Coordinates of C-alpha atoms in Angstrom, one line a residue:
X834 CA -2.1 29.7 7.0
X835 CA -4.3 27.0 8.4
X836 CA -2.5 23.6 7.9
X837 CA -5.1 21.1 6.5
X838 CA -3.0 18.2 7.1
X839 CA -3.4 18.6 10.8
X840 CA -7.3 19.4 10.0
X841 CA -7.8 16.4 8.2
X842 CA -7.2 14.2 11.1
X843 CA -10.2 14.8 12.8
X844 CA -12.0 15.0 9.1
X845 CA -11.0 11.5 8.2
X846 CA -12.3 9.8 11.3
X847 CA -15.9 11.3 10.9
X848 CA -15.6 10.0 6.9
X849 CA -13.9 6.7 8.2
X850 CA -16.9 5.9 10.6
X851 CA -20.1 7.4 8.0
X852 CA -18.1 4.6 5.2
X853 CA -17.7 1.7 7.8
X854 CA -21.0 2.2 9.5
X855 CA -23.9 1.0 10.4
X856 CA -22.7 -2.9 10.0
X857 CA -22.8 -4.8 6.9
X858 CA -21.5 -8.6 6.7
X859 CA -21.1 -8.4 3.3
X860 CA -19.4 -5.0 3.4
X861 CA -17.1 -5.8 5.9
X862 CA -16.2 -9.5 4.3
X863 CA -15.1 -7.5 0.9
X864 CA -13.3 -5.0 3.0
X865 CA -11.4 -7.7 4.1
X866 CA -10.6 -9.2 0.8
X867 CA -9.6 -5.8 -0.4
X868 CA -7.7 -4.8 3.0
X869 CA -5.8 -8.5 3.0
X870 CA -4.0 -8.0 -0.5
X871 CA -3.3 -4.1 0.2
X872 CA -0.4 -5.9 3.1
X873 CA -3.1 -4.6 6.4
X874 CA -1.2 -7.4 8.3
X875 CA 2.6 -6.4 7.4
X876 CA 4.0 -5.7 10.8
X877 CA 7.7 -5.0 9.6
X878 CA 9.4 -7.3 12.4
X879 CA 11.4 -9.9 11.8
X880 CA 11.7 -13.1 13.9
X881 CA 14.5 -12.9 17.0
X882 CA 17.8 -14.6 16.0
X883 CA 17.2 -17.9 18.4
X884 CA 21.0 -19.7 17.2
X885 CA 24.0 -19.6 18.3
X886 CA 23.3 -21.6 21.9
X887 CA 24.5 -25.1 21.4
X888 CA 26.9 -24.4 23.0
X889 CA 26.6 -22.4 25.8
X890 CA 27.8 -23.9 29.3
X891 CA 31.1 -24.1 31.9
X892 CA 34.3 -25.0 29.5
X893 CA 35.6 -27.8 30.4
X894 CA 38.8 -27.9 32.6
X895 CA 40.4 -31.1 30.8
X896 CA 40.7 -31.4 27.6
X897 CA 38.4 -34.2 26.0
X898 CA 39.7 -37.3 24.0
X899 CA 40.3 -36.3 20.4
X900 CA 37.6 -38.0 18.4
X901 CA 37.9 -40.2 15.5
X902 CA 37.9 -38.6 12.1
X903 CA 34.5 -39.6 10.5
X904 CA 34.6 -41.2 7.1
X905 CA 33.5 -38.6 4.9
X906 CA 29.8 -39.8 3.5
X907 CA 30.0 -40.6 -0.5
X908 CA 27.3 -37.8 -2.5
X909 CA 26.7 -38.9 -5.6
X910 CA 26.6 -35.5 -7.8
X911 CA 23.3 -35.9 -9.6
X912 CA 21.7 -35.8 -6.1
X913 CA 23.1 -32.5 -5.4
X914 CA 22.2 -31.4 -9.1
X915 CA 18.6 -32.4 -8.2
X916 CA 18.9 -30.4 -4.8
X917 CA 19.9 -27.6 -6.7
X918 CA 17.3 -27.7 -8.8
X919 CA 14.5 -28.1 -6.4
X920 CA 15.9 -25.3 -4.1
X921 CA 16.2 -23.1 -7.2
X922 CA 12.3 -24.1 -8.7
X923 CA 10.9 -23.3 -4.8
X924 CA 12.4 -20.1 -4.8
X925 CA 11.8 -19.5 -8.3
X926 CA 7.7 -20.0 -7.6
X927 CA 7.7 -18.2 -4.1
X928 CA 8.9 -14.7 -6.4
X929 CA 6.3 -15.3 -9.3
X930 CA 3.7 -15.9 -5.5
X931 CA 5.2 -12.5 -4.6
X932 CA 5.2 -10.7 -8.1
X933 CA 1.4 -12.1 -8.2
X934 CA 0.6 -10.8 -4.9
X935 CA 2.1 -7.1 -5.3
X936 CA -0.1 -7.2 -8.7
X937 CA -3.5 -8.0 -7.1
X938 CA -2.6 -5.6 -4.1
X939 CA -2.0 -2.8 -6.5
X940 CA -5.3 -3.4 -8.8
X941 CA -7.2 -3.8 -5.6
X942 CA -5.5 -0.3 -4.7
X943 CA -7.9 1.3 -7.5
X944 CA -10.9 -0.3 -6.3
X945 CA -10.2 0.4 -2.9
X946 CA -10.5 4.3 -4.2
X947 CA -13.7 3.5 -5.9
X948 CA -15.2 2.1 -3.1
X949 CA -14.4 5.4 -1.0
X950 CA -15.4 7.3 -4.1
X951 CA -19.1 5.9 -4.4
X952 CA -19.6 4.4 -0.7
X953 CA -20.8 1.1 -2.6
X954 CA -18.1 -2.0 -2.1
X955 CA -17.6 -4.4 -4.9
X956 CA -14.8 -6.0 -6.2
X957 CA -15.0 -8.6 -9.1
X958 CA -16.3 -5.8 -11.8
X959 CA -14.3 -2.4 -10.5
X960 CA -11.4 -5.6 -10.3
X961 CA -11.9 -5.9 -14.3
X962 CA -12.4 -2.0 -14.9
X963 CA -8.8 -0.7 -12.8
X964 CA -6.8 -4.2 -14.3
X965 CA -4.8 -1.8 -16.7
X966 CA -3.9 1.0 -14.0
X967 CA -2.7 -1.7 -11.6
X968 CA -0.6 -3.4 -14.3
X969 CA 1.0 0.0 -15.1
X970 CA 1.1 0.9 -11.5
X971 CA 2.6 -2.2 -11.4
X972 CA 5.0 -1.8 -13.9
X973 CA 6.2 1.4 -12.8
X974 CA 7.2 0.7 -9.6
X975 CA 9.2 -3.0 -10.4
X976 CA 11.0 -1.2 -13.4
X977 CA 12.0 2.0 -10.2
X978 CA 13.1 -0.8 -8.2
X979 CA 14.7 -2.5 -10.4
X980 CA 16.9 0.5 -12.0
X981 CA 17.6 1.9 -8.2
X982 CA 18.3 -1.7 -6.7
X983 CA 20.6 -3.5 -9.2
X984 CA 23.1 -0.5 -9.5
X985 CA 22.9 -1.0 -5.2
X986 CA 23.3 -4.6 -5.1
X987 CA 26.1 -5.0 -7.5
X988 CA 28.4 -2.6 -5.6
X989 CA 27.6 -4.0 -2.6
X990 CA 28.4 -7.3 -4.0
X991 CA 31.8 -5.7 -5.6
X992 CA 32.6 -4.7 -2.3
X993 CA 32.0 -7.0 0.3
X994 CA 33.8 -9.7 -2.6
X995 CA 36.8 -7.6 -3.1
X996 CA 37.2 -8.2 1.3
X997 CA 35.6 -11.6 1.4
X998 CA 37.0 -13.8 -1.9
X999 CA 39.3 -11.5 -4.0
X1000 CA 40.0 -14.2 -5.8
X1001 CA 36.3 -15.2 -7.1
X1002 CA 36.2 -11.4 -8.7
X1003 CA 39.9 -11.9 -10.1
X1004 CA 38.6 -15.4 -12.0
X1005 CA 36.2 -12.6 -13.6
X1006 CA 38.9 -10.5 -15.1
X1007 CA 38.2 -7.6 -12.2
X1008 CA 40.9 -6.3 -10.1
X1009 CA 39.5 -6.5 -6.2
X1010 CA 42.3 -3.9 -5.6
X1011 CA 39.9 -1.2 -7.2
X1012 CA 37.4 -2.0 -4.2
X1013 CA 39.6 -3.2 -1.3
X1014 CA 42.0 0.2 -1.5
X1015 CA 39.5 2.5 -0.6
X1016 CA 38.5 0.3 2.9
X1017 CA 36.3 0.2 5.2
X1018 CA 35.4 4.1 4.8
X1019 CA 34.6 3.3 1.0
X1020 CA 32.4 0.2 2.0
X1021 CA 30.8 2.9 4.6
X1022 CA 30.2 5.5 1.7
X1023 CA 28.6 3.0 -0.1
X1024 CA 26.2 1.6 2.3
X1025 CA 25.5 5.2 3.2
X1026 CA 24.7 5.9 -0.7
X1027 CA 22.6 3.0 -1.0
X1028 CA 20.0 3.7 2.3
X1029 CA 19.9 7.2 0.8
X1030 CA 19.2 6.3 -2.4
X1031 CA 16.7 3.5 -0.8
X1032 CA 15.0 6.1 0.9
X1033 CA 14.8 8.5 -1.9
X1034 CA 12.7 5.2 -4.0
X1035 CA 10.3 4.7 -0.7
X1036 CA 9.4 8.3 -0.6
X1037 CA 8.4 8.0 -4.2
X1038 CA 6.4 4.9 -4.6
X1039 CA 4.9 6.3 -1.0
X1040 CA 3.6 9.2 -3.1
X1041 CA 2.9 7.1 -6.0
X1042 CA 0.8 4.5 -3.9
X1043 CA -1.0 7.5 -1.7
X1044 CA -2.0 10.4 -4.3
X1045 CA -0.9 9.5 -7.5
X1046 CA -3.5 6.8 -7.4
X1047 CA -6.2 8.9 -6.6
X1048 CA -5.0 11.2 -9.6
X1049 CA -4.7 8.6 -12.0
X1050 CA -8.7 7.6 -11.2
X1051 CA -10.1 11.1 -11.4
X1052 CA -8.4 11.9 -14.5
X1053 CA -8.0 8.7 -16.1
X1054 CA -4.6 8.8 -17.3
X1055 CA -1.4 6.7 -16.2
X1056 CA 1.4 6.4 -13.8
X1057 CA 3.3 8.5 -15.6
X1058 CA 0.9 11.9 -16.7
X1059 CA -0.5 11.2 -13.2
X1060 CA 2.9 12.5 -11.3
X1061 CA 2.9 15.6 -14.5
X1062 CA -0.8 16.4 -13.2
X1063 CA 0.0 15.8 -9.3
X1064 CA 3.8 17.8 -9.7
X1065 CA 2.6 21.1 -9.8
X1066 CA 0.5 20.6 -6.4
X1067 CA 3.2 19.1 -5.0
X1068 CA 5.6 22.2 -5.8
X1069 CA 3.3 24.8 -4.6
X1070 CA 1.6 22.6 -1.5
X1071 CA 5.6 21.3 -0.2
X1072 CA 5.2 23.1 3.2
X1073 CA 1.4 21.1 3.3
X1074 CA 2.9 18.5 1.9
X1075 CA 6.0 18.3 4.8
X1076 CA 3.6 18.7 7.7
X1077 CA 1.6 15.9 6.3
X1078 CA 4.7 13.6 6.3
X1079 CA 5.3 14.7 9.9
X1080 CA 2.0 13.5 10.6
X1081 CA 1.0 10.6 8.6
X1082 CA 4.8 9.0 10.5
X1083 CA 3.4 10.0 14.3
X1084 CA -0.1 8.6 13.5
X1085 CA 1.8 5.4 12.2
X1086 CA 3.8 5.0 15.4
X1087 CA 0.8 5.4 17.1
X1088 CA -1.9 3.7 15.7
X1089 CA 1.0 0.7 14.9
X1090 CA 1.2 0.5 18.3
X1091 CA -2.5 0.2 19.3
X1092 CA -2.7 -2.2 16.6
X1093 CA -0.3 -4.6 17.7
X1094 CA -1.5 -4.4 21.1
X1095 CA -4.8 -5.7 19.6
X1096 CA -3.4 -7.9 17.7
X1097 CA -0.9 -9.7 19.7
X1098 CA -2.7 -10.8 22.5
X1099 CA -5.5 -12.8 20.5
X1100 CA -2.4 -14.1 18.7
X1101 CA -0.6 -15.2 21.6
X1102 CA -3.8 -17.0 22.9
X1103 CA -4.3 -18.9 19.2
X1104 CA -0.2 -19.5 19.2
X1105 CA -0.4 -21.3 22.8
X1106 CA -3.4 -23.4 21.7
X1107 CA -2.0 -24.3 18.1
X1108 CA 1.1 -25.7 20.2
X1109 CA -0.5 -27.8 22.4
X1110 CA -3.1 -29.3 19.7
X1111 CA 0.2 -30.0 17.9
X1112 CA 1.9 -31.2 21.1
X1113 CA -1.3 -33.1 21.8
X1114 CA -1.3 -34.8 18.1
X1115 CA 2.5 -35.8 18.6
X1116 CA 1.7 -38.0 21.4
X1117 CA -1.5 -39.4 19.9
X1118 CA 0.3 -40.6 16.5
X1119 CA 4.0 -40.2 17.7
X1120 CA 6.5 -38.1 17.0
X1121 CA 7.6 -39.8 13.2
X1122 CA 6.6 -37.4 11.1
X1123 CA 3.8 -39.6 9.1
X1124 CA 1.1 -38.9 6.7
X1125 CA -1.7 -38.4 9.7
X1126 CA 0.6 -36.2 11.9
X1127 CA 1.3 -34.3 8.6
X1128 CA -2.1 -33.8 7.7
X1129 CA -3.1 -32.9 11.2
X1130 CA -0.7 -30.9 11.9
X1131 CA -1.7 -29.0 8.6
X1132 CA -5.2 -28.4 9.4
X1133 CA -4.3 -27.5 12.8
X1134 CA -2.0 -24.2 11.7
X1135 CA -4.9 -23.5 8.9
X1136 CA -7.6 -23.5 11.7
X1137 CA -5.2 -20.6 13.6
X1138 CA -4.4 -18.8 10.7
X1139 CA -7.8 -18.6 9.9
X1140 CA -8.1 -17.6 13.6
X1141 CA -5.7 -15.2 13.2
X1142 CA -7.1 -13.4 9.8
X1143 CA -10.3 -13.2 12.0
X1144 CA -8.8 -11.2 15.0
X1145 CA -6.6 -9.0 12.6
X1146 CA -8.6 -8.3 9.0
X1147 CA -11.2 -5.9 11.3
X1148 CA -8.6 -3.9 12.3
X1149 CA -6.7 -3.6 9.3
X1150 CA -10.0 -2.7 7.5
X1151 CA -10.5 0.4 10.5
X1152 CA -6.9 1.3 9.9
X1153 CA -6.7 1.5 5.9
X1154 CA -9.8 3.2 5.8
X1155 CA -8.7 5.8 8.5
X1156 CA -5.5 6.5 7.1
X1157 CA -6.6 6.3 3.3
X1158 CA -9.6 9.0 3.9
X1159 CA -6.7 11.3 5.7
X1160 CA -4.7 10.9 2.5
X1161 CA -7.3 11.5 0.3
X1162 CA -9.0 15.0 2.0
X1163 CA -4.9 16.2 2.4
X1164 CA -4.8 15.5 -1.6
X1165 CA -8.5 17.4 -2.2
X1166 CA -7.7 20.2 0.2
X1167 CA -4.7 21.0 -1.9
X1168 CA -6.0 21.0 -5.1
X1169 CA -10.5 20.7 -5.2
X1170 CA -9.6 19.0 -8.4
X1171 CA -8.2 15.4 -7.2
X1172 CA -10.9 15.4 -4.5
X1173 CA -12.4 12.0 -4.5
X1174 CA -14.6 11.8 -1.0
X1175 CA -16.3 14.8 0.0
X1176 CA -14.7 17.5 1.9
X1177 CA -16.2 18.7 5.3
X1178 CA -17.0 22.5 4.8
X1179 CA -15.3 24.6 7.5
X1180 CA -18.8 26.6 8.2
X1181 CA -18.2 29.3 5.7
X1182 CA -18.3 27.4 2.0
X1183 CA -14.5 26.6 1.8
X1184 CA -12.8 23.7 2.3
X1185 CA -9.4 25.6 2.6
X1186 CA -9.9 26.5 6.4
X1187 CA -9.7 30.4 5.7
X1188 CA -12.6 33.0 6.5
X1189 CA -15.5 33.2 4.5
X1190 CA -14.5 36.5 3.5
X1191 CA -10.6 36.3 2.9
X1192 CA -10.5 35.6 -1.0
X1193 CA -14.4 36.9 -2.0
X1194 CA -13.7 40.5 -1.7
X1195 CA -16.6 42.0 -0.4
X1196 CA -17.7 45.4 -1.4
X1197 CA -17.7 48.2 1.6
X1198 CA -21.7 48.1 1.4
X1199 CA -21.4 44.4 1.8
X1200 CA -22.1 43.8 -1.3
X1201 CA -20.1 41.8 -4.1
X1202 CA -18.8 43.8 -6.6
X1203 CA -15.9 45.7 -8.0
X1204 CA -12.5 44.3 -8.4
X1205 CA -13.2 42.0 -5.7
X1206 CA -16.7 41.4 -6.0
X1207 CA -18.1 38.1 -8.1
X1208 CA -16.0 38.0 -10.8
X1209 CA -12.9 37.2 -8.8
X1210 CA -15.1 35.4 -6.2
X1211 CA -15.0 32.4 -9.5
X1212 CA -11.1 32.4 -9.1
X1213 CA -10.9 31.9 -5.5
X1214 CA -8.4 30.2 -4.1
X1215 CA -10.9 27.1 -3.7
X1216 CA -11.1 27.0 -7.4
X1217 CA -7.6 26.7 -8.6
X1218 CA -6.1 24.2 -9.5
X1219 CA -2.2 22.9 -8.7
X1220 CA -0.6 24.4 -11.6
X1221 CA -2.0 27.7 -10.8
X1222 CA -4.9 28.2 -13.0
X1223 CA -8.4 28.7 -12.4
X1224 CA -10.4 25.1 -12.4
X1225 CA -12.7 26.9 -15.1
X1226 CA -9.8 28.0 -17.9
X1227 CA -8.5 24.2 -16.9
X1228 CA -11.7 23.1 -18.5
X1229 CA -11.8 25.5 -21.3
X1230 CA -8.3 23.8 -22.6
X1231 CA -9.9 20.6 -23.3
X1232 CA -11.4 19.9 -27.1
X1233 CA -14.8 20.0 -27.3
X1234 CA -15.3 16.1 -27.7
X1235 CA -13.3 15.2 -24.4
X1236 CA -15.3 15.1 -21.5
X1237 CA -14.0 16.1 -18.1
X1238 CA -11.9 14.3 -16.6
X1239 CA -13.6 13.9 -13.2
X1240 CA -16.5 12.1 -15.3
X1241 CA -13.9 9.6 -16.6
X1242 CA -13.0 7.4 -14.0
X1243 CA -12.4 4.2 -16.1
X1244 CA -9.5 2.9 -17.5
X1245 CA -10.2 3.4 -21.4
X1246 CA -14.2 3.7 -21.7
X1247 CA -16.0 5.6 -19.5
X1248 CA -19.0 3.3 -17.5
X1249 CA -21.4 1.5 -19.5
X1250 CA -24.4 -0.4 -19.3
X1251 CA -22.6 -3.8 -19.2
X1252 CA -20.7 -2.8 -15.7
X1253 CA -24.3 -2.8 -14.5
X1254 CA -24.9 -6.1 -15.8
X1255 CA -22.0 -7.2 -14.3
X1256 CA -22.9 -5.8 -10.8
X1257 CA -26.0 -7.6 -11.1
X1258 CA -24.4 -10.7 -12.2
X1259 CA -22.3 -10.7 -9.4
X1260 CA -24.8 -10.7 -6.9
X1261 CA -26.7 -13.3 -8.3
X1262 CA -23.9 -15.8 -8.3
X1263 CA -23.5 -14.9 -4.5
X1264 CA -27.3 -15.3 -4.0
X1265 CA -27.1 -18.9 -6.2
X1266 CA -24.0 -20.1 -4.7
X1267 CA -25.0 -19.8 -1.6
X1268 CA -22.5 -17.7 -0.2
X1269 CA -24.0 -14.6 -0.8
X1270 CA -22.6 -11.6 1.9
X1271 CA -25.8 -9.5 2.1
X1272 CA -26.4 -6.4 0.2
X1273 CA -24.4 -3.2 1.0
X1274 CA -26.7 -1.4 3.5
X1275 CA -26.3 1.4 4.8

């Protein structure tokens, strides 16, 4: 059984490189705008813990003079209330940034897909067009969080309360005995339960963000009727399926740690310099923070993150391309259906990896006929679909007046004239602005 998820490796590097090249400016610039709000620059570190040193040093062997108590400054309440209230409205506006982002990031998922589909890259009118799927995409994946992570943070909250101030979850009328008698190994169980169950969540919206997508734009439906379409492949394909997991995590490890290799040195050179600019402007102006420090110091870290998107947005684009052609030839292999990009024939007509002759039942005069012969050559494997039937009786189900779905590949209308209007408005305004990237040449 040939295993296409290993196959497609190779594949996905030859598509990668016929979609990125030859060089386009324009290309590559909305490449980047797509490729920024998709996360290309997450790294999944976090920042080393630097506290806890103040005071490190030799004890001393007398004991020091007892200080004197310090009068205890006088807050008047409404400051604190204000405090509150800022602290609360700054975090309050950072999620609705997040929410925001996540949204964009998830429309621009869609017209990621289209530009892989058609090998043209656009983004305000395809933007328009996939608006609905990434709202619903959206939607489905905030309401899974939400329903998994609640549950997960209030019995974590129950429990570390019940150890840390039983008497906060008394003044609520609940007993902290309930959570406090089953100990340590019931806090255990319960962290246990939770990274299972957050596991379980990232597995799904991983499946959701990788195929279901690509399902949901071939045969225009939603989140939902896209996992009943993309279910039945998954069932049959779950040893493909495994192998690709296997892979797609080793090609992450390894092409993570080229990237940051890449990455990180150009970052550590524009770090260095953005200190000593900053360095350089303190003992200009002074150290007082004042409006000229502020504002220089302000257009000195937007200068380096500007640096910085221009080192890493290439490689992001040459990683989310590799890795989403992968995806998408593992998804056509295993059902011809849902194949978005083309498929590299393996020399004998099939895109399945098997012998030419394997599933067309050649005759013993080498001709087709028989049992075997053309008839069943129609319902080769190539031309089933997930569920097990052939692509053609798939198509005879529909009503007459429904077209197929690979032809629908909008959210409610299929294309009209006016997204052509809108393709050519849009590159007039780049052309009058000014800022016009170049056409997409290829």
């Amino acid at each position: 059984m040939p295993w296409y998820a290993i196959d497609a490796i190779d594949d996905a590097i030859d598509s990668s490189r016929r979609f990125l090249f030859p060089f386009s400016l324009g290309r590559w610039l909305r490449l980047a705008v797509i490729v920024f709000f998709l996360g290309a620059l997450s790294t999944g570190g976090s920042p080393p813990n630097l506290g806890g040193f103040s005071n490190v040093g030799d004890a001393p062997t007398q004991p020091g003079p007892t200080p004197a108590p310090q009068p205890t400054p006088d807050v008047d309440p409404g400051t604190l209330t204000e405090i509150a209230l800022l602290f609360g409205g700054l975090v309050a506006v950072l999620v609705l940034l997040s929410l925001l982002f996540g949204l964009v990031g998830d429309v621009m998922r869609f017209v990621f897909l289209d530009a892989l589909r058609t090998g043209d890259v656009r983004i305000r009118s395809p933007f328009r067009r996939r608006l609905g799927k990434g709202l619903r995409l959206f939607g489905f994946k905030l309401i899974l969080n939400l329903l998994v992570g609640i549950p997960i943070f209030v019995g974590v909250a129950l429990f570390v309360l019940a150890f840390a101030a039983p008497g906060l979850l008394s003044g609520f009328g609940i007993d902290p005995g309930i959570f406090a008698g089953l100990g340590g190994a019931g806090l255990l169980a319960v962290f246990a339960l939770a990274a299972l169950l957050g596991i379980v969540v990232g597995l799904l919206v991983g499946l959701t963000d990788t195929f279901v997508t690509a399902v949901m734009l071939v045969d225009d439906v939603g989140v939902v009727e896209g996992w009943r379409r993309f279910w039945p492949t998954l069932r049959d394909e779950w040893k493909q399926y495994l192998v690709y997991l296997v892979m797609r995590a080793i090609l992450g490890i390894g092409v993570g740690i080229v990237t940051s290799i890449v990455v990180a040195i150009p970052a550590l050179v524009i770090g260095a310099v953005t200190v000593i600019v900053l360095i350089a402007i303190a003992s200009a102006f002074g150290a007082t923070l004042s409006v000229v420090t502020a504002v220089l110091g302000a257009l000195t870290v937007l200068v380096a993150l500007v640096a910085f998107l221009f080192v890493a947005l290439p490689v992001g684009i040459v990683v989310q391309t590799y890795f989403r052609m992968y995806e998408l030839m593992v998804l056509g292999r295993s059902n011809e259906a849902f194949a978005l990009v083309p498929l590299p024939d393996d020399g004998d007509g099939d895109h399945d990896g098997n012998d030419g002759d394997e599933n067309r039942g050649y005759g013993p005069d080498g001709d087709d006929g028989g049992a075997g012969g053309a008839g069943d050559a129609s319902g080769s494997s190539s031309d089933r679909t997930g569920d097990g039937r052939l692509g053609s009786d798939r198509n005879d189900d529909r009503s007459a007046d429904e077209p197929p779905s690979r032809e629908s590949t909008t959210d409610d209308t299929a294309p009209s004239d006016g997204d052509d209007a809108d393709d050519d408005a849009e590159r007039r305004d780049d052309r009058d602005s000014g800022f016009s990237f170049g056409g997409d040449v290829r």
